[in-house]
């Protein structure tokens, strides 16, 4: 298969990232955009751009028909979905393939299997990978949910089978809460994800979020080691690192082997990420879910392994066998990513769209800034608030922290409020510096009012 013209079915920084990878492979790019993104950086950088509808995502970036018709009109031969929007929509992947185009991602059937978190847990169990203790199937009836919860012990999480982006998860501390919240969770899941399926998982209270990057070509799977994403707010990642700073070498090996075993068992094709919770007191890790797409935090892996993951994804989609053998992939140094969101940390992280008037992007050794920003650009209010990712690399974690502090100081996005000040406070925090964190660390830290006034 050849790919000469790639349609980018996403927006923001990841669209820019994909355009760059495509251009380096000699592939022309077609950027689709909503009316709110007519002046976006991705539109400016792509070879060609096609408007697909009004600002509301449901009528543009989620409009399968409009995207496929843009592909047809421009003679695209492949589609990259980025992350978010249609990236994990099996119907979209199928429609792309039915139209005769290449989908830069896994087979539609794989997306469908892993998009259902219960099926994903079953696949993990079959591959011999531990999952978080919980229900084995959907828990549509509150009585059986209570029986399972009493068996594994409260508190439990009620999760949406089709959930994602940190949404659709609730805590139930006892039987009464579970009976009250389960039907509510199901109704909300149906509204948000089009599927009311829920299930129960034991709450792991002081866990770290550790995930493994894999690449597969449908035959062979390799891992590119792990990332730690324990600093989260509302179950959304805020700060990510590679490798996981405190992970013992034998656990790292076991975790990466488990990820490969699972991905190999379904003959995974493309880039993917297997997410785990890791309990550093017991050394146990539990599979959470697999994301069948490129992830926001992929650059930290790129910096410590030297692999261009987006480029590899496109090569695999072209039908090329994996060029990498496991023995060729090694870790060097340490990388940290800070998500810069257009939000006001001093005001409950309220989204803060607007016009960027002045802009200074950090640079120098070991600094990368993946962004959709340029001076004078508009950040529309309709989408995710991620506007840039500051990623630093250095030969050790300690020096990467110094470099991060330096680079954050250079970053200047004027005209809109951003989460830069949050990261500046975090980089100086003793627990963060010592990697003494867990998935609820940041929320507890924010409750203690650690944030300096801006
Ligand atoms: P990653 O695991 O790559 O960090 P996230 O879980 O943060 O990914 O999601 C990536 C992006 O996709 C986010 O910007 C988020 O808003 C969006 N996203 C992911 N899943 C969903 C979903 N089910 N509904 C809405 N948005 C989603
Ligand atoms: P999503 O699809 O929304 O990304 P995940 O299952 O990946 O959902 O969970 C997102 C985050 O929620 C995790 O990184 C973790 O912080 C928290 N979480 C999920 N499951 C559990 C659990 N069983 N115990 C404790 N925290 C959890
Ligand atoms: Mg997740």
Coordinates of C-alpha atoms and ligand atoms in Angstrom, one line a residue:
X1 CA 0.0 0.0 0.0
X2 CA 1.2 3.5 -0.7
X3 CA 0.1 6.6 1.1
X4 CA 0.5 9.8 -0.9
X5 CA -2.2 12.0 0.5
X6 CA -3.1 11.8 4.2
X7 CA -6.3 13.4 5.6
X8 CA -5.9 14.6 9.2
X9 CA -9.2 14.0 11.0
X10 CA -8.3 15.9 14.2
X11 CA -7.3 19.4 15.3
X12 CA -5.0 21.3 17.6
X13 CA -1.5 20.2 18.5
X14 CA -1.9 16.6 17.4
X15 CA -2.9 17.7 13.9
X16 CA 0.2 19.7 13.6
X17 CA 2.3 16.7 14.9
X18 CA 0.8 14.4 12.3
X19 CA 1.3 16.9 9.5
X20 CA 5.0 17.1 10.5
X21 CA 5.4 13.3 10.5
X22 CA 3.7 13.0 7.1
X23 CA 5.8 15.7 5.5
X24 CA 9.0 14.0 6.6
X25 CA 7.8 10.9 4.9
X26 CA 7.1 12.8 1.7
X27 CA 3.3 12.5 2.2
X28 CA 1.0 15.4 1.3
X29 CA -1.6 16.4 4.0
X30 CA -5.2 17.4 3.9
X31 CA -6.5 19.1 7.0
X32 CA -10.2 19.1 7.7
X33 CA -11.5 21.9 9.9
X34 CA -14.6 23.4 11.5
X35 CA -15.6 27.0 10.9
X36 CA -13.9 27.8 14.3
X37 CA -10.6 26.5 13.1
X38 CA -10.3 28.3 9.7
X39 CA -7.2 30.1 10.9
X40 CA -5.6 27.3 12.9
X41 CA -1.9 26.4 12.7
X42 CA -2.8 23.0 11.3
X43 CA -4.8 24.6 8.4
X44 CA -1.9 26.9 7.7
X45 CA 0.7 24.1 7.7
X46 CA -1.2 21.4 5.7
X47 CA -0.9 21.2 2.0
X48 CA -4.6 21.5 1.6
X49 CA -7.5 22.2 3.9
X50 CA -11.3 21.5 3.7
X51 CA -14.0 23.0 5.8
X52 CA -16.3 20.3 7.2
X53 CA -18.9 22.2 9.2
X54 CA -19.9 24.5 12.0
X55 CA -17.9 24.8 15.3
X56 CA -19.8 22.2 17.3
X57 CA -17.8 19.0 17.1
X58 CA -20.9 16.9 16.5
X59 CA -21.4 18.7 13.2
X60 CA -17.7 18.8 12.1
X61 CA -15.0 16.7 13.7
X62 CA -17.5 14.0 14.6
X63 CA -19.3 14.1 11.3
X64 CA -18.2 11.0 9.5
X65 CA -20.0 11.8 6.3
X66 CA -18.5 15.2 6.0
X67 CA -15.0 13.9 6.7
X68 CA -15.3 11.0 4.1
X69 CA -16.6 13.4 1.5
X70 CA -13.7 15.7 2.1
X71 CA -11.4 12.7 1.6
X72 CA -13.1 11.8 -1.6
X73 CA -13.1 15.3 -3.0
X74 CA -9.3 15.8 -2.3
X75 CA -8.2 12.3 -3.5
X76 CA -6.9 11.4 0.0
X77 CA -5.8 7.8 0.3
X78 CA -5.5 7.6 4.1
X79 CA -6.9 9.1 7.3
X80 CA -5.2 9.7 10.6
X81 CA -7.6 10.2 13.4
X82 CA -5.2 11.7 16.0
X83 CA -6.7 11.4 19.5
X84 CA -10.1 12.3 20.9
X85 CA -13.1 12.8 18.4
X86 CA -13.3 9.7 16.2
X87 CA -9.9 8.1 17.1
X88 CA -11.5 5.2 18.9
X89 CA -14.7 5.0 17.0
X90 CA -14.8 1.5 15.3
X91 CA -17.6 2.6 12.9
X92 CA -15.5 5.4 11.6
X93 CA -12.5 3.2 11.1
X94 CA -14.8 0.8 9.3
X95 CA -16.3 3.5 7.1
X96 CA -12.8 4.7 6.2
X97 CA -11.8 1.2 5.1
X98 CA -15.1 0.6 3.3
X99 CA -14.5 3.8 1.2
X100 CA -11.2 2.2 0.1
X101 CA -9.0 4.4 2.3
X102 CA -6.3 3.4 4.7
X103 CA -7.1 4.0 8.4
X104 CA -3.9 4.9 10.3
X105 CA -4.7 2.8 13.4
X106 CA -5.7 -0.7 14.3
X107 CA -8.2 -2.9 12.6
X108 CA -11.8 -1.7 13.3
X109 CA -12.6 -5.0 15.0
X110 CA -9.7 -4.4 17.4
X111 CA -10.9 -0.9 18.3
X112 CA -14.4 -2.4 18.9
X113 CA -13.1 -5.1 21.2
X114 CA -10.8 -2.9 23.3
X115 CA -13.3 0.0 23.3
X116 CA -15.5 -2.0 25.5
X117 CA -13.7 -2.1 28.9
X118 CA -15.3 -5.3 30.0
X119 CA -14.2 -7.1 26.8
X120 CA -10.7 -5.6 27.3
X121 CA -10.6 -7.0 30.8
X122 CA -11.5 -10.4 29.5
X123 CA -8.8 -10.3 26.9
X124 CA -6.3 -9.3 29.6
X125 CA -7.4 -12.2 31.8
X126 CA -7.0 -14.6 28.9
X127 CA -3.5 -13.3 28.2
X128 CA -2.6 -13.9 31.9
X129 CA -2.5 -10.2 32.8
X130 CA -4.0 -9.2 36.1
X131 CA -6.9 -6.8 36.0
X132 CA -8.3 -4.6 38.9
X133 CA -10.5 -6.9 41.0
X134 CA -14.1 -6.4 40.0
X135 CA -17.1 -7.7 38.1
X136 CA -16.6 -10.1 35.3
X137 CA -19.4 -8.7 33.1
X138 CA -21.8 -5.8 32.8
X139 CA -23.6 -4.9 36.1
X140 CA -26.9 -3.7 34.9
X141 CA -28.7 -4.9 38.0
X142 CA -27.8 -3.1 41.2
X143 CA -28.4 -6.2 43.3
X144 CA -25.7 -8.2 41.6
X145 CA -23.4 -5.1 41.7
X146 CA -23.8 -5.0 45.5
X147 CA -23.0 -8.7 45.7
X148 CA -19.8 -8.2 43.7
X149 CA -18.9 -5.1 45.7
X150 CA -19.3 -6.8 49.0
X151 CA -17.2 -9.7 47.8
X152 CA -14.2 -7.4 46.7
X153 CA -14.8 -4.9 49.4
X154 CA -15.8 -1.2 49.4
X155 CA -15.0 1.4 48.3
X156 CA -15.6 0.5 44.6
X157 CA -15.6 2.5 41.4
X158 CA -18.6 2.3 39.1
X159 CA -17.2 2.6 35.6
X160 CA -18.8 3.0 32.2
X161 CA -18.0 0.2 29.8
X162 CA -17.6 2.7 27.0
X163 CA -16.0 5.5 29.1
X164 CA -13.0 7.5 28.3
X165 CA -11.2 10.8 29.0
X166 CA -11.7 10.3 32.8
X167 CA -15.4 10.6 32.4
X168 CA -18.1 8.1 33.6
X169 CA -16.3 7.0 36.8
X170 CA -17.8 7.3 40.3
X171 CA -16.9 6.2 43.8
X172 CA -19.3 4.2 46.0
X173 CA -18.3 3.9 49.6
X174 CA -21.0 1.5 50.7
X175 CA -24.0 -0.5 49.7
X176 CA -26.5 2.4 49.9
X177 CA -24.3 4.6 47.7
X178 CA -23.8 1.9 45.2
X179 CA -27.6 1.3 45.0
X180 CA -28.2 5.0 44.5
X181 CA -25.3 5.7 42.1
X182 CA -25.4 2.6 39.8
X183 CA -28.6 3.5 38.0
X184 CA -27.6 7.1 37.7
X185 CA -24.2 6.1 36.3
X186 CA -25.9 3.9 33.7
X187 CA -28.3 6.7 32.6
X188 CA -25.4 9.1 32.3
X189 CA -23.2 6.6 30.4
X190 CA -26.0 6.1 27.9
X191 CA -26.3 9.8 27.4
X192 CA -22.5 10.5 27.1
X193 CA -21.3 7.4 25.3
X194 CA -24.4 5.9 23.7
X195 CA -24.0 2.8 25.9
X196 CA -25.4 2.4 29.4
X197 CA -23.2 -0.5 30.3
X198 CA -21.5 -0.2 33.7
X199 CA -19.2 -2.4 35.8
X200 CA -17.6 -2.4 39.2
X201 CA -13.9 -2.2 40.1
X202 CA -12.2 -2.1 43.4
X203 CA -10.8 1.3 44.3
X204 CA -7.0 1.1 44.5
X205 CA -6.4 4.1 46.8
X206 CA -2.7 4.9 46.5
X207 CA -1.8 3.7 43.1
X208 CA 0.4 5.1 40.4
X209 CA -0.8 5.3 36.8
X210 CA 1.8 3.5 34.7
X211 CA 1.2 2.7 31.0
X212 CA 3.2 0.9 28.4
X213 CA 3.6 2.1 24.8
X214 CA 3.5 -0.7 22.2
X215 CA 3.9 -0.9 18.4
X216 CA 2.6 -3.9 16.5
X217 CA 2.4 -4.8 12.8
X218 CA -0.3 -7.4 13.1
X219 CA 2.3 -10.1 13.5
X220 CA 4.8 -8.9 16.0
X221 CA 4.5 -6.6 18.9
X222 CA 7.3 -4.6 20.7
X223 CA 7.1 -2.3 23.7
X224 CA 8.7 1.1 24.0
X225 CA 8.8 1.0 27.8
X226 CA 6.6 2.9 30.2
X227 CA 5.3 6.3 31.1
X228 CA 4.1 7.4 34.5
X229 CA 1.0 9.7 34.5
X230 CA 0.1 9.8 38.2
X231 CA -0.4 13.6 38.4
X232 CA -4.0 13.9 37.4
X233 CA -7.0 16.2 38.0
X234 CA -10.4 14.8 37.6
X235 CA -8.8 11.6 36.3
X236 CA -7.2 13.5 33.4
X237 CA -3.4 13.6 33.1
X238 CA -1.7 16.8 33.8
X239 CA 2.0 15.9 33.9
X240 CA 3.7 12.8 32.4
X241 CA 7.1 11.2 32.6
X242 CA 9.2 8.5 31.0
X243 CA 10.5 6.3 32.4
X244 CA 8.6 5.8 35.7
X245 CA 11.0 7.2 38.2
X246 CA 10.6 4.7 41.1
X247 CA 9.7 1.5 39.2
X248 CA 12.0 -1.4 40.2
X249 CA 13.7 -2.9 37.1
X250 CA 12.1 -6.4 37.6
X251 CA 8.6 -4.8 37.8
X252 CA 9.4 -2.7 34.7
X253 CA 10.3 -5.9 32.8
X254 CA 7.1 -7.8 34.1
X255 CA 4.9 -4.9 33.2
X256 CA 6.3 -4.5 29.7
X257 CA 6.1 -8.2 29.1
X258 CA 2.5 -8.3 30.3
X259 CA 1.7 -5.5 27.8
X260 CA 3.3 -7.3 24.9
X261 CA 1.6 -10.6 25.8
X262 CA -1.8 -8.9 25.8
X263 CA -1.2 -7.0 22.5
X264 CA 0.3 -10.0 20.9
X265 CA -2.7 -12.2 21.9
X266 CA -4.9 -10.0 19.7
X267 CA -2.2 -9.5 17.0
X268 CA -2.3 -5.8 17.6
X269 CA -1.5 -3.5 14.7
X270 CA -0.4 0.2 15.0
X271 CA 0.6 2.2 18.1
X272 CA -1.3 1.5 21.3
X273 CA -1.1 2.1 25.0
X274 CA -1.9 -0.3 27.8
X275 CA -2.8 1.5 31.0
X276 CA -2.1 0.0 34.5
X277 CA -2.4 0.9 38.1
X278 CA 0.7 0.1 40.1
X279 CA 0.7 -0.4 43.9
X280 CA 4.2 0.4 44.9
X281 CA 3.7 -1.0 48.4
X282 CA 2.9 -4.5 47.2
X283 CA 4.6 -4.4 43.8
X284 CA 1.3 -5.5 42.2
X285 CA 0.0 -4.0 38.9
X286 CA -3.4 -4.2 37.4
X287 CA -4.5 -3.7 33.8
X288 CA -7.0 -0.8 33.4
X289 CA -7.6 -0.4 29.7
X290 CA -6.0 -0.2 26.3
X291 CA -6.1 3.0 24.2
X292 CA -6.0 2.0 20.5
X293 CA -4.5 5.3 19.2
X294 CA -1.7 7.7 19.6
X295 CA -1.8 9.3 23.1
X296 CA -1.3 12.9 24.2
X297 CA 1.8 12.0 26.1
X298 CA 3.6 10.1 23.4
X299 CA 6.4 12.6 23.1
X300 CA 8.0 11.6 26.4
X301 CA 8.5 8.1 25.0
X302 CA 9.9 9.5 21.8
X303 CA 12.5 11.4 23.7
X304 CA 13.7 8.5 25.8
X305 CA 13.7 5.9 23.0
X306 CA 14.5 8.0 20.0
X307 CA 11.5 6.5 18.1
X308 CA 9.2 8.7 16.1
X309 CA 5.9 7.0 17.1
X310 CA 3.7 8.9 14.6
X311 CA 6.0 8.0 11.8
X312 CA 6.0 4.4 12.8
X313 CA 2.2 4.4 12.9
X314 CA 2.1 5.7 9.3
X315 CA 4.7 3.1 8.1
X316 CA 2.7 0.3 9.7
X317 CA -0.5 1.6 8.1
X318 CA 1.3 1.4 4.8
X319 CA 1.6 -2.3 5.4
X320 CA 5.3 -2.3 6.2
X321 CA 6.5 -4.8 8.8
X322 CA 7.9 -3.4 12.1
X323 CA 11.5 -2.3 11.5
X324 CA 12.3 -2.4 15.2
X325 CA 13.3 -5.5 17.2
X326 CA 12.8 -5.5 20.9
X327 CA 16.5 -5.6 21.5
X328 CA 17.0 -2.4 19.4
X329 CA 14.8 -0.4 21.8
X330 CA 16.5 1.1 24.8
X331 CA 16.0 3.9 27.3
X332 CA 18.2 6.9 27.6
X333 CA 17.7 9.7 30.1
X334 CA 14.5 11.1 31.4
X335 CA 11.6 13.1 29.8
X336 CA 8.8 15.1 31.4
X337 CA 5.7 16.6 29.7
X338 CA 3.5 19.4 31.1
X339 CA 0.1 19.8 29.5
X340 CA -0.5 23.5 29.0
X341 CA -4.2 24.1 29.0
X342 CA -6.1 27.4 28.4
X343 CA -7.6 27.3 31.8
X344 CA -7.5 29.5 34.9
X345 CA -5.9 27.6 37.8
X346 CA -7.0 30.4 40.2
X347 CA -10.6 30.0 39.2
X348 CA -11.3 26.3 39.4
X349 CA -9.5 25.6 36.1
X350 CA -12.3 27.3 34.2
X351 CA -11.6 27.1 30.5
X352 CA -10.1 30.3 29.3
X353 CA -10.3 30.6 25.5
X354 CA -9.4 33.8 23.7
X355 CA -6.9 35.5 21.5
X356 CA -3.1 35.0 22.1
X357 CA -1.4 38.3 21.6
X358 CA 2.2 37.7 22.4
X359 CA 3.9 34.4 22.5
X360 CA 7.4 33.2 23.5
X361 CA 8.0 29.5 23.0
X362 CA 10.8 27.9 25.1
X363 CA 13.8 26.4 23.3
X364 CA 17.4 25.5 23.9
X365 CA 18.9 22.1 24.6
X366 CA 16.5 19.2 25.4
X367 CA 13.3 21.3 25.0
X368 CA 10.3 20.5 22.7
X369 CA 7.1 22.4 22.6
X370 CA 4.2 20.7 20.6
X371 CA 1.5 23.3 20.1
X372 CA -1.2 24.8 18.0
X373 CA -0.2 28.3 19.1
X374 CA 1.2 31.2 17.0
X375 CA 1.1 34.9 17.9
X376 CA -2.4 36.3 17.3
X377 CA -4.1 33.0 17.1
X378 CA -7.5 32.4 18.5
X379 CA -8.2 29.6 21.0
X380 CA -11.9 28.6 20.3
X381 CA -14.1 27.8 23.2
X382 CA -15.6 24.7 21.6
X383 CA -13.0 22.0 22.2
X384 CA -10.5 20.5 24.7
X385 CA -8.4 23.2 26.4
X386 CA -5.0 21.6 25.6
X387 CA -3.0 24.3 23.7
X388 CA 0.5 23.0 24.0
X389 CA 2.8 20.4 25.6
X390 CA 6.1 21.4 27.0
X391 CA 8.4 18.4 26.9
X392 CA 11.9 18.4 28.3
X393 CA 14.6 15.7 28.1
X394 CA 17.9 15.4 30.1
X395 CA 20.2 12.7 31.1
X396 CA 18.7 12.3 34.6
X397 CA 15.4 13.1 36.2
X398 CA 17.1 15.6 38.5
X399 CA 18.5 17.6 35.6
X400 CA 15.3 17.3 33.6
X401 CA 13.5 19.0 36.5
X402 CA 15.9 21.9 36.4
X403 CA 15.5 22.1 32.6
X404 CA 11.7 22.1 33.0
X405 CA 11.9 24.9 35.6
X406 CA 14.0 26.9 33.2
X407 CA 11.8 26.2 30.1
X408 CA 8.5 27.0 32.0
X409 CA 10.1 30.3 32.9
X410 CA 10.7 31.1 29.2
X411 CA 7.2 30.2 28.2
X412 CA 4.9 33.2 27.8
X413 CA 1.4 33.0 26.4
X414 CA -0.1 36.4 26.9
X415 CA -3.8 37.2 26.4
X416 CA -5.2 34.0 27.9
X417 CA -4.9 32.3 31.2
X418 CA -3.0 29.0 31.2
X419 CA -1.9 26.2 33.5
X420 CA 1.7 27.3 33.4
X421 CA 1.6 28.5 37.0
X422 CA 0.4 25.1 38.2
X423 CA 3.4 23.5 36.6
X424 CA 5.8 26.1 38.0
X425 CA 4.5 25.3 41.5
X426 CA 4.6 21.5 40.9
X427 CA 8.2 21.5 39.6
X428 CA 9.3 23.1 42.9
X429 CA 7.2 20.7 45.2
X430 CA 9.3 18.3 47.3
X431 CA 7.0 15.3 46.7
X432 CA 6.9 15.9 43.0
X433 CA 10.7 16.3 42.9
X434 CA 11.0 13.0 44.8
X435 CA 8.4 11.3 42.6
X436 CA 6.5 10.6 45.8
X437 CA 3.1 10.8 44.1
X438 CA -0.1 8.8 43.3
X439 CA -3.2 9.3 41.2
X440 CA -5.0 11.4 43.9
X441 CA -1.9 13.4 44.9
X442 CA -2.6 16.4 42.7
X443 CA -6.2 16.8 43.9
X444 CA -5.2 16.6 47.5
X445 CA -2.4 19.0 46.8
X446 CA -4.8 21.5 45.2
X447 CA -7.2 21.1 48.2
X448 CA -4.3 22.1 50.5
X449 CA -4.2 25.3 48.4
X450 CA -0.7 25.0 47.3
X451 CA -1.2 27.1 44.2
X452 CA 0.4 30.5 44.3
X453 CA -1.8 33.4 43.4
X454 CA -1.4 34.5 39.8
Ligands
LIG1 P1 -4.4 10.2 26.9 O1 -4.6 8.8 27.5 O2 -3.8 10.2 25.5 O3 -3.8 11.1 27.8 P2 -6.9 11.2 27.3 O4 -7.6 10.2 28.1 O5 -6.5 12.5 28.0 O6 -5.8 10.6 26.5 O7 -7.8 11.6 26.1 C1 -7.2 12.2 25.0 C2 -8.1 13.3 24.5 O8 -9.3 12.7 24.0 C3 -8.5 14.2 25.5 O9 -8.3 15.5 25.0 C4 -9.9 13.9 25.8 O10 -10.7 15.1 25.9 C5 -10.4 13.2 24.6 N1 -11.2 12.0 24.9 C6 -10.8 10.7 25.1 N2 -11.8 9.9 25.3 C7 -13.0 10.7 25.3 C8 -14.3 10.4 25.4 N3 -14.8 9.1 25.6 N4 -15.2 11.4 25.3 C9 -14.7 12.6 25.0 N5 -13.4 12.9 24.9 C10 -12.6 12.0 25.0
LIG2 P1 -10.5 6.5 31.1 O1 -10.9 5.6 30.0 O2 -11.5 7.5 31.5 O3 -9.1 7.0 30.8 P2 -9.3 4.7 33.1 O4 -9.8 3.3 33.5 O5 -8.1 4.7 32.2 O6 -10.4 5.5 32.4 O7 -9.0 5.4 34.4 C1 -8.6 6.8 34.4 C2 -8.0 7.2 35.8 O8 -9.0 6.9 36.8 C3 -6.8 6.3 36.2 O9 -5.6 6.9 35.6 C4 -6.9 6.4 37.7 O10 -6.4 7.6 38.1 C5 -8.3 6.4 38.0 N1 -8.8 5.0 38.2 C6 -9.4 4.2 37.3 N2 -9.6 3.0 37.8 C7 -9.2 3.0 39.1 C8 -9.3 2.1 40.2 N3 -9.8 0.9 40.1 N4 -8.8 2.5 41.4 C9 -8.3 3.8 41.6 N5 -8.2 4.7 40.6 C10 -8.7 4.3 39.4
LIG3 MG1 -7.5 5.8 30.6

